Tab-separated table of N, CA, C and O in Angstrom:
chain	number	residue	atom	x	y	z
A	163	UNK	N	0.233	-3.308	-5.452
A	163	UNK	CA	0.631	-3.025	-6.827
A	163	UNK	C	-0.368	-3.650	-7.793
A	163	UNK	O	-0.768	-4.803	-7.630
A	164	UNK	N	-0.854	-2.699	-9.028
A	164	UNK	CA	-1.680	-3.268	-10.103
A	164	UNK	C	-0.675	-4.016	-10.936
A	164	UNK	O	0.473	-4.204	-10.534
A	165	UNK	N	-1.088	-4.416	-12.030
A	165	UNK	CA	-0.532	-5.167	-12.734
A	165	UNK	C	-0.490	-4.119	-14.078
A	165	UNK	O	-0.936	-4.752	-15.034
A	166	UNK	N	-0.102	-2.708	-14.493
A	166	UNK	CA	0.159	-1.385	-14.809
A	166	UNK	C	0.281	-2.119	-16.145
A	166	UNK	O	-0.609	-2.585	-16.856
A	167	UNK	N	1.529	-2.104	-16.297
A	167	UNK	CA	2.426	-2.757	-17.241
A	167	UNK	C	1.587	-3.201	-18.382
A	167	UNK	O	1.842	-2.793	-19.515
A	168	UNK	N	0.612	-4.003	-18.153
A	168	UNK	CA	-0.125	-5.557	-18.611
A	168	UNK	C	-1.259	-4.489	-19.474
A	168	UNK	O	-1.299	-4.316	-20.692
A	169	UNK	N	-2.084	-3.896	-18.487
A	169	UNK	CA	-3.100	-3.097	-18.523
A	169	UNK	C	-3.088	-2.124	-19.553
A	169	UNK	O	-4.117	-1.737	-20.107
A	170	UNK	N	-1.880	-1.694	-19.840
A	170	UNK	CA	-1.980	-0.286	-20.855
A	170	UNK	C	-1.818	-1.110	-22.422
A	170	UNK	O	-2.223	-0.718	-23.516
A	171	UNK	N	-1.272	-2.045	-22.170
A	171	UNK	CA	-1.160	-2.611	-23.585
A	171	UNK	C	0.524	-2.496	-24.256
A	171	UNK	O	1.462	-1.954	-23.670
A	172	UNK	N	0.583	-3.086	-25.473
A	172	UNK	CA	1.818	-3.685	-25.777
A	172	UNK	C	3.187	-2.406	-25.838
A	172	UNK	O	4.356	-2.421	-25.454
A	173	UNK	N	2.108	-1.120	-26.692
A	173	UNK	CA	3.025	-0.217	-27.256
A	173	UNK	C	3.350	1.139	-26.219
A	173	UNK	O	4.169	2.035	-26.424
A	174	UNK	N	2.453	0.976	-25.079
A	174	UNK	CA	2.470	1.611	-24.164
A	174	UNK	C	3.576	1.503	-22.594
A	174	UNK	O	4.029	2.287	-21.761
A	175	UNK	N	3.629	-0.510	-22.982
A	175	UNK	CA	3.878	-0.891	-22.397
A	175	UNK	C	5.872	-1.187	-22.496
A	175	UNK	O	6.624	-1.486	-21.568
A	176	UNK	N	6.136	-1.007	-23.642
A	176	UNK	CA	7.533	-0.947	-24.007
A	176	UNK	C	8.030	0.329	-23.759
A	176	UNK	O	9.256	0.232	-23.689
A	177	UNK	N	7.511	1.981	-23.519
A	177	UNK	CA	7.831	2.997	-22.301
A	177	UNK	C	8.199	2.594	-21.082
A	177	UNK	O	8.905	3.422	-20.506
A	178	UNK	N	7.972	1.614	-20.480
A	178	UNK	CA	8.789	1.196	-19.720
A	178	UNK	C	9.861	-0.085	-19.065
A	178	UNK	O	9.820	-1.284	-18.787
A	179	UNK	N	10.844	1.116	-19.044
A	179	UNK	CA	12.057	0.093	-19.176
A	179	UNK	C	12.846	-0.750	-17.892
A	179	UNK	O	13.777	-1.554	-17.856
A	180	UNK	N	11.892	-0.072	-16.793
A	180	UNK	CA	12.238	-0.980	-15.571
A	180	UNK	C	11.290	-1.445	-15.142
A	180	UNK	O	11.495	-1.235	-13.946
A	181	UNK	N	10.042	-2.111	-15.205
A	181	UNK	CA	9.234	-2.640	-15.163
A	181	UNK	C	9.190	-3.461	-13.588
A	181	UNK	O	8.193	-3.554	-12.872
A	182	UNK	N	10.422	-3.951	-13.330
A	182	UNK	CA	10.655	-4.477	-12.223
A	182	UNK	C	10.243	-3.610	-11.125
A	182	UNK	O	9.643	-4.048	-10.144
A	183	UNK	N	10.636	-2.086	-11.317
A	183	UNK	CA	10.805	-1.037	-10.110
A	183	UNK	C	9.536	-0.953	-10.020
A	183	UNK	O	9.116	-1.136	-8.878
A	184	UNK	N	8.655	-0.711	-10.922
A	184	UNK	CA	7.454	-0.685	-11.132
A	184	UNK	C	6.381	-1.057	-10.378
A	184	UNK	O	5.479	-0.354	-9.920
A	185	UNK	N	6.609	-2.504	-10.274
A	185	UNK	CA	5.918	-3.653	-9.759
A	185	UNK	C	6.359	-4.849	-9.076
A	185	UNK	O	5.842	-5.966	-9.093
A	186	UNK	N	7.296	-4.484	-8.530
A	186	UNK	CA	8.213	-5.179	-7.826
A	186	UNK	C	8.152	-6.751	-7.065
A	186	UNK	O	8.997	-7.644	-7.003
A	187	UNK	N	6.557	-6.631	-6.449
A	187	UNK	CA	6.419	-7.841	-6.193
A	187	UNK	C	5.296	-8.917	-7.161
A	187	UNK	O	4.616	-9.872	-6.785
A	188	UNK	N	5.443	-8.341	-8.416
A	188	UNK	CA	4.628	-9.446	-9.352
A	188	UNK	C	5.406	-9.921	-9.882
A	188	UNK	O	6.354	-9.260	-10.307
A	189	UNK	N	5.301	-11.480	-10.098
A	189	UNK	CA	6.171	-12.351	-11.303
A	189	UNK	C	5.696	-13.198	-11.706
A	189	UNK	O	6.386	-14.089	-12.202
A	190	UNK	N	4.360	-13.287	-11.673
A	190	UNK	CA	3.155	-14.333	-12.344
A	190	UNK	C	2.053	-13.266	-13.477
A	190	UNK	O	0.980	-12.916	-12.987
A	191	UNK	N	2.237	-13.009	-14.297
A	191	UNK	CA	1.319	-12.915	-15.250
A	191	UNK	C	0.050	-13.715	-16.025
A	191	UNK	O	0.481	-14.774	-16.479
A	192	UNK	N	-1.169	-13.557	-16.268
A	192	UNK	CA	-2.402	-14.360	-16.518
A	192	UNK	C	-2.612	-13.290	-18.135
A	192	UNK	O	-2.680	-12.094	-17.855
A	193	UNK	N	-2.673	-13.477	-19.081
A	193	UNK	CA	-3.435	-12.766	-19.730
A	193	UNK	C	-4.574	-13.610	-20.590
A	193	UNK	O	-4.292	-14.585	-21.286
A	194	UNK	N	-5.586	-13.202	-20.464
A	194	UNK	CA	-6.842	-13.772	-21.288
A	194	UNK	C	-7.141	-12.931	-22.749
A	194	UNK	O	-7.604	-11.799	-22.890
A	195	UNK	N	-6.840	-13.602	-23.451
A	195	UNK	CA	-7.078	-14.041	-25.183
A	195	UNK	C	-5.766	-13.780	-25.645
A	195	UNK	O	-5.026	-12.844	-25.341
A	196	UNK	N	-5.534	-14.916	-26.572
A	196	UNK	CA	-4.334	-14.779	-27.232
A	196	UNK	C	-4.595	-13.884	-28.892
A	196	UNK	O	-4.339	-14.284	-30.027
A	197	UNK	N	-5.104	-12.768	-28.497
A	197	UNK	CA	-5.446	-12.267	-30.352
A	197	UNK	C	-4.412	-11.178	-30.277
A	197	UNK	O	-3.589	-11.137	-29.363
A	198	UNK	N	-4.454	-10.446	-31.085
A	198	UNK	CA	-2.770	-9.044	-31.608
A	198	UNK	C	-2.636	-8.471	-30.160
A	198	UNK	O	-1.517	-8.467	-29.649
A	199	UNK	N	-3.747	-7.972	-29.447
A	199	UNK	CA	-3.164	-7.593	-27.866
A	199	UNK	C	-2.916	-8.231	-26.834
A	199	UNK	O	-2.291	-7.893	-25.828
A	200	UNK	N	-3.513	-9.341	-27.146
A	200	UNK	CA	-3.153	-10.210	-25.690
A	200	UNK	C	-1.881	-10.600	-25.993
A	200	UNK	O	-1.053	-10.394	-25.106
A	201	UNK	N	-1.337	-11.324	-27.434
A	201	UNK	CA	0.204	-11.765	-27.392
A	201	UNK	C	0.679	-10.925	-27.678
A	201	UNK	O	1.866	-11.212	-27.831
A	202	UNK	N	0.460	-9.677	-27.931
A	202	UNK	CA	1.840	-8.540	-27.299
A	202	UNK	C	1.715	-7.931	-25.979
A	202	UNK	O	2.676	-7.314	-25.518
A	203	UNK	N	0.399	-8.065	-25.189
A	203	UNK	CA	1.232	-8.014	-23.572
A	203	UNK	C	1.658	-9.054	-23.292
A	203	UNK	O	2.440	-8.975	-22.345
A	204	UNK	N	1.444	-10.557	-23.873
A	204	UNK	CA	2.507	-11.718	-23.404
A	204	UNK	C	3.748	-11.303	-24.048
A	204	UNK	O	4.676	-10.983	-23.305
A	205	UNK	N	3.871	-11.267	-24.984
A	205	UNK	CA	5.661	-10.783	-25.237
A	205	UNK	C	5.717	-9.622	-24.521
A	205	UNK	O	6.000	-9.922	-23.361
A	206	UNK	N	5.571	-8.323	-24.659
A	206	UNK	CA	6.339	-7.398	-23.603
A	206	UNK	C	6.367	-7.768	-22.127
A	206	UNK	O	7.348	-7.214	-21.630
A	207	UNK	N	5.641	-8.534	-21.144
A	207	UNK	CA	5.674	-9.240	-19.643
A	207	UNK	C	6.900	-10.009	-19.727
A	207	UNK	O	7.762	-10.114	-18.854
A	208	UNK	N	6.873	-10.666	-21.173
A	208	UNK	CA	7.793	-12.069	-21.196
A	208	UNK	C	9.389	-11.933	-21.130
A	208	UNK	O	10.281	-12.654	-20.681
A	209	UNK	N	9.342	-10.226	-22.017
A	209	UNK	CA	10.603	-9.786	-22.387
A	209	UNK	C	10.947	-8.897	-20.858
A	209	UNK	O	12.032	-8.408	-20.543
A	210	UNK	N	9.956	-8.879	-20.243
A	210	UNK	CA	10.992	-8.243	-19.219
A	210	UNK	C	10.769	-9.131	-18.106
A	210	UNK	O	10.112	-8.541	-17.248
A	211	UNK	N	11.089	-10.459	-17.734
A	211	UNK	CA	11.275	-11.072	-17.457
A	211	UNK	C	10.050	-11.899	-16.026
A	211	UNK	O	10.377	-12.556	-15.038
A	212	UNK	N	8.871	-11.552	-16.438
A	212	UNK	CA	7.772	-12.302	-15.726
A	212	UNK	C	7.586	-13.478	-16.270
A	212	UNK	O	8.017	-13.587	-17.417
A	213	UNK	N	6.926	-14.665	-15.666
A	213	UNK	CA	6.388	-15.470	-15.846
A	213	UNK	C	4.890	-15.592	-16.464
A	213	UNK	O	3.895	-15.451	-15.754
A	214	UNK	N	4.823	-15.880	-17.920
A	214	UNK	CA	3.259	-15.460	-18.183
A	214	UNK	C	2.514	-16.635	-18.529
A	214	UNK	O	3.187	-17.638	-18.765
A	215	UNK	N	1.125	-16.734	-18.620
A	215	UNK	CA	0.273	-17.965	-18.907
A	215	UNK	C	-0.607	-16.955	-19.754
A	215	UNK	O	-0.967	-15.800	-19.528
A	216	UNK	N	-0.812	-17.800	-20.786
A	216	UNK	CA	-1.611	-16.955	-21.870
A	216	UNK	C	-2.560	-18.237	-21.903
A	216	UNK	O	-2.291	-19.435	-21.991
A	217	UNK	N	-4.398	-17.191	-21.744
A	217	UNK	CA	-5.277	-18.114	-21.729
A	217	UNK	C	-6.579	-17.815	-23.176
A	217	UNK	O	-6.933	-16.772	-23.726
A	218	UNK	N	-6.836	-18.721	-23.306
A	218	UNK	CA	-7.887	-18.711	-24.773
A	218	UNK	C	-8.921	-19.595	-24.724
A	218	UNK	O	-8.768	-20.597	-24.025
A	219	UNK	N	-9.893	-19.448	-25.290
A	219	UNK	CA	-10.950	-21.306	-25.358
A	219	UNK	C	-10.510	-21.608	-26.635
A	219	UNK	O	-11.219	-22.568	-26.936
A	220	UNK	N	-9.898	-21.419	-27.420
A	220	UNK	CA	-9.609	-21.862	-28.537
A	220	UNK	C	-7.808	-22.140	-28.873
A	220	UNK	O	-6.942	-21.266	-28.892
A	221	UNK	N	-7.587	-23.921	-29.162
A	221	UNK	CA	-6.082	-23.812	-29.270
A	221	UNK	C	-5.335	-23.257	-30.116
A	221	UNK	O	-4.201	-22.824	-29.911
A	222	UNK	N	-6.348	-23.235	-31.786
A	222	UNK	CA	-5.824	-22.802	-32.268
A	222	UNK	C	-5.397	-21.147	-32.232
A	222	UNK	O	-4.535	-20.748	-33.016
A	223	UNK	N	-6.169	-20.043	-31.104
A	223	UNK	CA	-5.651	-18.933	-31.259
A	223	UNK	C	-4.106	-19.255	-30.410
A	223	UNK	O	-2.988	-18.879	-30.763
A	224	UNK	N	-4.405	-19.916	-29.423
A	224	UNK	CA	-2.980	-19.881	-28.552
A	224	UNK	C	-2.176	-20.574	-29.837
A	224	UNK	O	-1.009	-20.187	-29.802
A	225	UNK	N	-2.295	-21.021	-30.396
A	225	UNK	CA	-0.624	-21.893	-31.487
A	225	UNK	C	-0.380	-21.019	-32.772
A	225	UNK	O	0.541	-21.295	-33.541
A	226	UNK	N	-1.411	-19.726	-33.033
A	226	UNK	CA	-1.065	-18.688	-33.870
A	226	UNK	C	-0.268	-17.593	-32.705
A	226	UNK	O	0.885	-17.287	-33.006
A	227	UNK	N	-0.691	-17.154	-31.737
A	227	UNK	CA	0.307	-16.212	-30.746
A	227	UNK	C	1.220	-16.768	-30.720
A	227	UNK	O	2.061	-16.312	-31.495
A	228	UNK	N	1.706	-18.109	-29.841
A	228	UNK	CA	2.738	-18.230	-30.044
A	228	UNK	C	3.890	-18.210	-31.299
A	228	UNK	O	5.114	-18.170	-31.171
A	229	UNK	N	3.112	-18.249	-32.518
A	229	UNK	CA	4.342	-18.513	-33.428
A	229	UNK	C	4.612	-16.809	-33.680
A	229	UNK	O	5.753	-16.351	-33.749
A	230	UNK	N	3.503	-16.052	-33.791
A	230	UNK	CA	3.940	-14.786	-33.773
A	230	UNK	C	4.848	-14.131	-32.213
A	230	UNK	O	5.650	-13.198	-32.235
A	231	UNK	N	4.599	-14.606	-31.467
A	231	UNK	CA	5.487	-13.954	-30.207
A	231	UNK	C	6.998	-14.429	-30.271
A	231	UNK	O	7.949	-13.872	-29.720
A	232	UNK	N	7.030	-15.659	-31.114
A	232	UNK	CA	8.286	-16.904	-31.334
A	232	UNK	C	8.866	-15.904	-32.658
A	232	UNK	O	10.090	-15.810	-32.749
A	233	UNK	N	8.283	-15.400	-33.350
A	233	UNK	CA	8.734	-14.635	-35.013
A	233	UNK	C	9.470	-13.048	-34.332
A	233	UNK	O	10.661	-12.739	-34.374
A	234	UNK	N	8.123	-12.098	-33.626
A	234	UNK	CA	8.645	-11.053	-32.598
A	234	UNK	C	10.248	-10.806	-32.081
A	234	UNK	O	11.114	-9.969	-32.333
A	235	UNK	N	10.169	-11.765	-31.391
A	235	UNK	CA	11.314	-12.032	-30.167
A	235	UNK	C	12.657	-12.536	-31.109
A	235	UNK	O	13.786	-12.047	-31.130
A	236	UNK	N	12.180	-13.547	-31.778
A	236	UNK	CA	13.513	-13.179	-32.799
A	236	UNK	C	13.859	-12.802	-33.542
A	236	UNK	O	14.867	-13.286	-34.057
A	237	UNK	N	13.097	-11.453	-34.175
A	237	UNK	CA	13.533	-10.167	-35.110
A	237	UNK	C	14.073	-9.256	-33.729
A	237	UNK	O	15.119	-8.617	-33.841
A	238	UNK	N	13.419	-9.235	-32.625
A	238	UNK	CA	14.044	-8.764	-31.565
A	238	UNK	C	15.696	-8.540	-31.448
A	238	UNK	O	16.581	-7.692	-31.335
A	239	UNK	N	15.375	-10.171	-31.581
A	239	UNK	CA	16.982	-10.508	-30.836
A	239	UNK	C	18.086	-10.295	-32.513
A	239	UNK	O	19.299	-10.208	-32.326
A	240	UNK	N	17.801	-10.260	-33.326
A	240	UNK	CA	18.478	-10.182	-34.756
A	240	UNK	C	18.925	-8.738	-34.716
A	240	UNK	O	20.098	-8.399	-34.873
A	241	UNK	N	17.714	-7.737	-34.451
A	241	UNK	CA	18.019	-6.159	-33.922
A	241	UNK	C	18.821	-6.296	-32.752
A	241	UNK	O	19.196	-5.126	-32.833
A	242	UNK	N	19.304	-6.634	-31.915
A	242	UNK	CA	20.398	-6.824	-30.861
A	242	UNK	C	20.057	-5.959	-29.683
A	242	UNK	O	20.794	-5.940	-28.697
C-alpha cells in the first residue's frame, strides 16, 4: 500500500471517507514541510485517525501549522 491519501493533497484527500479501507496497514504518517499543504495533509491523516509527525527545518513554520491545524479542527468540531 502507498500512502494515496497523503499524496493527493488536503482537498482531494477529504473524498475519502474510509481511508482506513484504503490503506489498511498504515498508521504512521511523516509529512515534510509544515506550509498550507503540508498542514492540511497533517490535519486530514490526523482527522482520520493516523498517527502523524510533521517535519520542517524551521520551528517557527511548525508553531504557525500547528496553530492553524489547532484553529481548523475546531471550526471542524463547532460544524459538528
Amino acid at each position: 500500500h502507498s500512502p494515496l491519501l497523503c499524496c493527493l493533497g488536503p482537498a482531494a484527500a477529504l473524498k475519502f471517507k474510509t481511508a482506513r479501507s484504503i490503506m489498511p496497514d498504515i498508521s504512521r504518517i511523516a509529512v515534510v514541510g509544515a506550509g498550507t499543504m503540508g498542514n492540511g495533509i497533517v490535519h486530514v491523516c490526523a482527522a482520520h485517525g493516523y498517527s502523524v509527525t510533521m517535519i520542517d527545518v524551521q520551528q517557527s513554520a511548525l508553531d504557525r501549522a500547528m496553530t492553524v491545524i489547532s484553529g481548523n479542527m475546531d471550526r471542524q468540531i463547532k460544524k459538528g
